[in-house]
Short mmCIF file of C-alpha atoms and ligand atoms in Angstrom, two decimals:
data_model
loop_
_atom_site.label_atom_id
_atom_site.label_comp_id
_atom_site.label_asym_id
_atom_site.label_seq_id
_atom_site.Cartn_x
_atom_site.Cartn_y
_atom_site.Cartn_z
CA MET Y 13 284.00 -39.01 265.92
CA ARG Y 14 280.62 -37.40 265.24
CA LYS Y 15 280.59 -33.80 264.18
CA LYS Y 16 279.34 -31.16 266.61
CA VAL Y 17 276.61 -28.92 265.27
CA ILE Y 18 275.17 -25.62 266.50
CA ILE Y 19 272.34 -24.10 264.49
CA GLY Y 20 270.74 -20.71 265.07
CA ASN Y 21 267.08 -20.71 264.04
CA TRP Y 22 266.10 -17.09 263.66
CA LYS Y 23 262.47 -17.85 262.78
CA MET Y 24 260.49 -14.77 261.67
CA ASN Y 25 263.01 -12.35 263.22
CA ASN Y 26 265.74 -10.04 261.90
CA ASP Y 27 265.36 -7.78 258.87
CA LYS Y 28 268.10 -7.43 256.25
CA LYS Y 29 270.33 -5.15 258.33
CA GLU Y 30 269.86 -7.06 261.59
CA THR Y 31 270.69 -10.28 259.77
CA ALA Y 32 273.86 -8.78 258.26
CA ASP Y 33 274.96 -7.26 261.59
CA LEU Y 34 274.62 -10.55 263.42
CA LEU Y 35 276.52 -12.40 260.70
CA LEU Y 36 279.33 -9.83 260.59
CA SER Y 37 279.75 -10.15 264.37
CA LEU Y 38 279.94 -13.94 264.08
CA LEU Y 39 282.47 -13.67 261.27
CA LYS Y 40 284.90 -11.89 263.59
CA GLU Y 41 285.00 -14.86 265.97
CA THR Y 42 286.65 -18.25 265.87
CA TRP Y 43 285.96 -21.71 267.24
CA LYS Y 44 287.34 -25.20 266.70
CA LYS Y 45 286.91 -26.37 263.13
CA GLU Y 46 285.18 -29.57 264.30
CA ILE Y 47 282.18 -27.44 265.31
CA ASN Y 48 279.74 -26.92 262.46
CA VAL Y 49 277.96 -23.61 262.95
CA LYS Y 50 274.86 -22.94 260.86
CA VAL Y 51 272.38 -20.10 260.81
CA SER Y 52 268.84 -20.10 259.54
CA PRO Y 53 267.58 -16.64 258.58
CA SER Y 54 264.18 -15.96 257.01
CA PHE Y 55 263.71 -16.73 253.31
CA VAL Y 56 264.14 -13.13 252.16
CA ASN Y 57 267.53 -12.90 253.86
CA LEU Y 58 268.96 -16.22 252.73
CA GLU Y 59 270.67 -14.96 249.60
CA ASN Y 60 272.33 -12.00 251.29
CA ALA Y 61 273.36 -14.16 254.24
CA GLU Y 62 274.91 -16.62 251.81
CA LYS Y 63 276.89 -13.83 250.14
CA ILE Y 64 278.11 -12.45 253.47
CA LEU Y 65 279.22 -15.90 254.65
CA LYS Y 66 280.82 -17.00 251.39
CA ASN Y 67 284.25 -18.58 252.09
CA SER Y 68 283.45 -18.78 255.80
CA PRO Y 69 282.81 -22.08 257.62
CA ILE Y 70 279.31 -20.94 258.66
CA GLU Y 71 276.54 -22.51 256.61
CA VAL Y 72 273.19 -20.92 255.76
CA VAL Y 73 270.16 -23.14 256.22
CA ALA Y 74 266.55 -22.62 255.13
CA GLN Y 75 263.76 -22.86 257.70
CA ASN Y 76 261.35 -24.67 255.41
CA MET Y 77 260.63 -25.75 251.83
CA HIS Y 78 257.77 -27.28 249.84
CA TYR Y 79 257.76 -30.91 248.74
CA GLU Y 80 256.88 -30.12 245.11
CA ASN Y 81 259.55 -28.97 242.67
CA GLU Y 82 257.44 -26.12 241.32
CA GLY Y 83 253.84 -25.14 240.58
CA ALA Y 84 250.79 -23.29 241.81
CA TYR Y 85 251.65 -23.07 245.53
CA THR Y 86 251.33 -19.39 246.38
CA GLY Y 87 253.78 -18.28 249.02
CA GLU Y 88 255.85 -21.45 248.96
CA ILE Y 89 259.53 -22.07 248.22
CA SER Y 90 261.00 -25.05 246.37
CA TYR Y 91 264.27 -26.90 246.79
CA LYS Y 92 265.20 -25.64 243.30
CA MET Y 93 264.91 -22.02 244.43
CA LEU Y 94 267.02 -22.75 247.48
CA LYS Y 95 269.69 -24.54 245.47
CA SER Y 96 269.78 -21.72 242.94
CA ILE Y 97 271.08 -19.42 245.69
CA ASN Y 98 273.47 -22.04 247.10
CA ILE Y 99 271.34 -23.12 250.04
CA ASN Y 100 271.82 -26.84 250.48
CA SER Y 101 270.29 -27.52 253.90
CA VAL Y 102 266.79 -27.14 255.29
CA ILE Y 103 265.01 -27.53 258.63
CA ILE Y 104 262.01 -29.86 258.34
CA GLY Y 105 259.45 -30.87 260.95
CA HIS Y 106 259.91 -27.97 263.36
CA SER Y 107 257.15 -28.03 265.98
CA GLU Y 108 255.96 -24.56 264.91
CA ARG Y 109 255.44 -25.93 261.39
CA ARG Y 110 253.67 -28.97 262.82
CA THR Y 111 251.35 -27.05 265.15
CA ILE Y 112 250.78 -23.58 263.64
CA PHE Y 113 250.94 -24.68 259.99
CA SER Y 114 249.36 -28.13 260.45
CA GLU Y 115 252.20 -30.10 258.92
CA ASN Y 116 251.60 -33.79 259.57
CA ASP Y 117 253.96 -36.73 259.24
CA ASP Y 118 252.88 -37.29 255.63
CA ILE Y 119 253.77 -33.73 254.57
CA ILE Y 120 257.00 -33.91 256.54
CA LYS Y 121 257.94 -37.19 254.89
CA ARG Y 122 257.31 -35.78 251.42
CA LYS Y 123 259.49 -32.78 252.18
CA ILE Y 124 262.30 -34.97 253.48
CA VAL Y 125 262.12 -37.24 250.42
CA THR Y 126 262.24 -34.26 248.03
CA ALA Y 127 265.14 -32.71 249.92
CA LEU Y 128 267.19 -35.90 250.10
CA ASN Y 129 266.53 -36.91 246.51
CA ASN Y 130 267.83 -33.53 245.45
CA LYS Y 131 271.01 -33.76 247.49
CA MET Y 132 269.96 -31.40 250.22
CA HIS Y 133 270.84 -31.88 253.88
CA VAL Y 134 267.96 -32.04 256.34
CA ILE Y 135 267.74 -30.99 259.96
CA PHE Y 136 264.82 -33.16 260.99
CA CYS Y 137 263.04 -31.95 264.16
CA PHE Y 138 260.89 -34.12 266.38
CA GLY Y 139 259.71 -34.02 269.98
CA GLU Y 140 256.80 -34.60 272.30
CA SER Y 141 254.32 -32.12 273.76
CA SER Y 142 253.87 -31.64 277.50
CA GLU Y 143 250.60 -33.63 277.30
CA ASN Y 144 252.47 -36.53 275.69
CA ARG Y 145 255.06 -36.46 278.48
CA ASN Y 146 252.47 -36.14 281.25
CA GLU Y 147 250.67 -39.17 279.85
CA ASN Y 148 253.98 -40.98 279.67
CA LYS Y 149 253.60 -41.31 275.90
CA HIS Y 150 256.75 -39.44 274.91
CA TYR Y 151 258.66 -42.49 273.67
CA GLU Y 152 255.68 -43.63 271.63
CA ILE Y 153 255.20 -40.20 270.01
CA ILE Y 154 258.89 -39.75 269.26
CA SER Y 155 259.04 -43.22 267.80
CA GLU Y 156 256.07 -42.46 265.51
CA GLN Y 157 257.61 -39.18 264.37
CA LEU Y 158 260.92 -40.89 263.65
CA ASP Y 159 259.25 -43.62 261.63
CA VAL Y 160 259.00 -41.01 258.87
CA VAL Y 161 262.71 -41.61 258.23
CA MET Y 162 263.35 -44.93 259.93
CA HIS Y 163 263.68 -47.93 257.56
CA SER Y 164 262.96 -45.92 254.39
CA LEU Y 165 266.29 -44.09 254.05
CA THR Y 166 269.32 -45.66 252.45
CA LYS Y 167 272.48 -45.75 254.54
CA ASN Y 168 273.97 -43.02 252.34
CA GLN Y 169 270.97 -40.78 252.85
CA TRP Y 170 271.64 -40.80 256.60
CA ASN Y 171 274.78 -38.78 255.81
CA GLN Y 172 272.41 -36.00 254.77
CA ILE Y 173 270.47 -36.01 258.07
CA ILE Y 174 270.89 -34.24 261.38
CA LEU Y 175 268.26 -35.18 263.95
CA ALA Y 176 267.06 -32.48 266.32
CA TYR Y 177 265.23 -33.52 269.48
CA GLU Y 178 263.06 -30.58 270.44
CA PRO Y 179 260.53 -31.23 273.18
CA VAL Y 180 257.64 -28.86 272.39
CA TRP Y 181 257.28 -27.89 276.06
CA ALA Y 182 260.85 -26.57 276.02
CA ILE Y 183 260.67 -24.46 272.86
CA GLY Y 184 260.60 -20.76 273.64
CA THR Y 185 259.36 -21.40 277.18
CA GLY Y 186 262.55 -20.87 279.17
CA VAL Y 187 262.13 -24.40 280.54
CA ASN Y 188 264.83 -26.62 279.06
CA ALA Y 189 264.93 -30.40 279.24
CA THR Y 190 267.40 -31.43 281.92
CA PRO Y 191 270.64 -32.85 280.53
CA GLU Y 192 269.49 -36.26 281.82
CA GLN Y 193 266.06 -36.04 280.14
CA ALA Y 194 267.66 -35.03 276.84
CA GLN Y 195 270.39 -37.68 277.05
CA GLU Y 196 267.78 -40.36 277.76
CA ILE Y 197 265.88 -39.50 274.56
CA HIS Y 198 268.99 -39.13 272.42
CA LYS Y 199 270.19 -42.53 273.58
CA TYR Y 200 266.79 -44.02 272.81
CA VAL Y 201 266.86 -42.53 269.30
CA ARG Y 202 270.36 -43.78 268.63
CA ASN Y 203 269.33 -47.22 269.77
CA LYS Y 204 266.30 -47.11 267.47
CA ILE Y 205 268.57 -46.37 264.51
CA ALA Y 206 270.90 -49.20 265.57
CA ILE Y 207 267.98 -51.63 265.60
CA ALA Y 208 266.63 -50.46 262.23
CA TYR Y 209 270.11 -50.29 260.59
CA ASN Y 210 273.23 -50.98 262.62
CA LYS Y 211 275.31 -49.63 265.46
CA ASN Y 212 277.95 -48.01 263.23
CA LEU Y 213 275.35 -46.02 261.36
CA ALA Y 214 273.60 -45.07 264.61
CA ASN Y 215 276.87 -43.82 266.02
CA SER Y 216 277.50 -41.65 262.97
CA VAL Y 217 274.22 -39.67 263.03
CA PRO Y 218 274.41 -36.27 264.78
CA ILE Y 219 271.54 -35.83 267.22
CA ILE Y 220 271.24 -32.29 268.55
CA TYR Y 221 269.02 -30.85 271.27
CA GLY Y 222 266.76 -27.80 271.01
CA GLY Y 223 264.52 -26.09 273.56
CA SER Y 224 265.45 -23.02 275.65
CA LEU Y 225 269.19 -23.53 275.22
CA LYS Y 226 270.96 -20.63 276.93
CA PRO Y 227 274.56 -19.84 277.82
CA ASN Y 228 273.87 -20.98 281.39
CA ASN Y 229 272.60 -24.48 280.50
CA SER Y 230 274.26 -25.41 277.19
CA LYS Y 231 277.58 -26.66 278.53
CA GLU Y 232 276.00 -29.24 280.81
CA ILE Y 233 273.55 -30.38 278.12
CA PHE Y 234 276.34 -30.69 275.52
CA SER Y 235 278.46 -32.70 277.95
CA LYS Y 236 276.16 -35.71 277.57
CA PRO Y 237 277.53 -38.50 275.36
CA ASP Y 238 274.66 -38.69 272.85
CA ILE Y 239 274.08 -34.93 272.52
CA ASP Y 240 276.02 -33.58 269.57
CA GLY Y 241 275.07 -29.92 269.71
CA GLY Y 242 272.05 -27.70 269.66
CA LEU Y 243 269.32 -26.02 267.68
CA VAL Y 244 269.03 -22.59 269.25
CA GLY Y 245 266.02 -20.31 268.81
CA GLY Y 246 265.65 -17.24 271.05
CA ALA Y 247 269.24 -17.17 272.31
CA SER Y 248 270.62 -17.21 268.74
CA LEU Y 249 269.17 -13.74 268.14
CA SER Y 250 271.74 -12.27 270.52
CA PHE Y 251 275.28 -12.45 269.19
CA LYS Y 252 276.70 -12.65 272.72
CA ASP Y 253 274.45 -15.51 273.81
CA PHE Y 254 274.78 -17.44 270.54
CA TYR Y 255 278.56 -17.15 270.54
CA SER Y 256 278.76 -18.21 274.15
CA ILE Y 257 276.61 -21.29 273.34
CA ILE Y 258 278.99 -22.11 270.46
CA LYS Y 259 281.98 -21.71 272.79
CA SER Y 260 280.35 -23.94 275.40
CA ILE Y 261 280.77 -26.95 273.10
CA ASP Y 262 284.30 -25.92 272.08
C1 PEP U 21 263.58 -23.69 268.24
O1 PEP U 21 262.63 -23.02 267.87
O2 PEP U 21 264.09 -24.52 267.47
C2 PEP U 21 264.08 -23.48 269.58
C3 PEP U 21 264.84 -24.39 270.11
O3 PEP U 21 263.68 -22.32 270.22
P1 PEP U 21 264.18 -21.79 271.65
O4 PEP U 21 265.67 -21.98 271.72
O5 PEP U 21 263.79 -20.36 271.68
O6 PEP U 21 263.49 -22.61 272.68
#
C-alpha cells in the first residue's frame, strides 16, 4: 500500500516562536502511523524545528535549495547545509518558485538531480495555470513539467520522490480542484509513469494534491483512489485546521 503524506508548507510565515508553538501543539496529537506528516518552515527555523521534532514521527522539509553544492550564490542554500542540520527532504518546483522567482524546467531539473544524487527526498510540484486549463492545454503542460523526471530517474530514485499536483489556479485562491478534477490528473500522471517505467513502480509513487485544501474539502479529495495526501499551504498555519486535515485522511 502507498504511504499517505500530509505536508504543511508554511512559506514565508511564522517566526521562531510561532514555529515552535505550532510544532508543540502538533506534538501533543496522534494519528495513524501510516500517515507521514511533514512540515516545511522557513530556512531560519529549520534547525530549531528539527530539534523540537527530534524522536517524533514528524519530518522537517526545506522549501527550496540551490542546485550547486557551494559557491558564490548570495542568499542561497545548498543541500550540504540542509544535510548538516539533518534536513533530508526538500520541496522543488513550487509554482511560487516557478512564477515569482523565474525557475524554469532546467533549473528545476538541476535541483532535483543534485537532491537525488545526494540522497535527499524531493517533493516535486507541478500543475497548470488557469490559462492552460481554459485553453485545454493542462495535460500537455503537466506532461512537459513531468518530463523533467520522467525517463531520466532510476527506479530506485523514484523511492526518493513524492509528486505534488498543484494547479496554480487553486493555490491560495480558496478555489480547490474538485475531487474529480484532481483524481483525473493523478490517474493520468500514474499512467504516464506506468508507460515510462512499469505499473508496479507507478503504483508505488505517492501523488499528493495541493491547492486550497481545507478541513471542509480534504476528506472528499483524499477519498479518491490516486490521491495519497496533500500539500497544505494557508490551512497549515492554523494548528486546528492542519490537524483536522491530517485527521481527515486517518
Ligand atoms: C501551496 O502553496 O503549496 C498550497 C497548496 O497553498 P494553499 O493550500 O494555500 O492553496
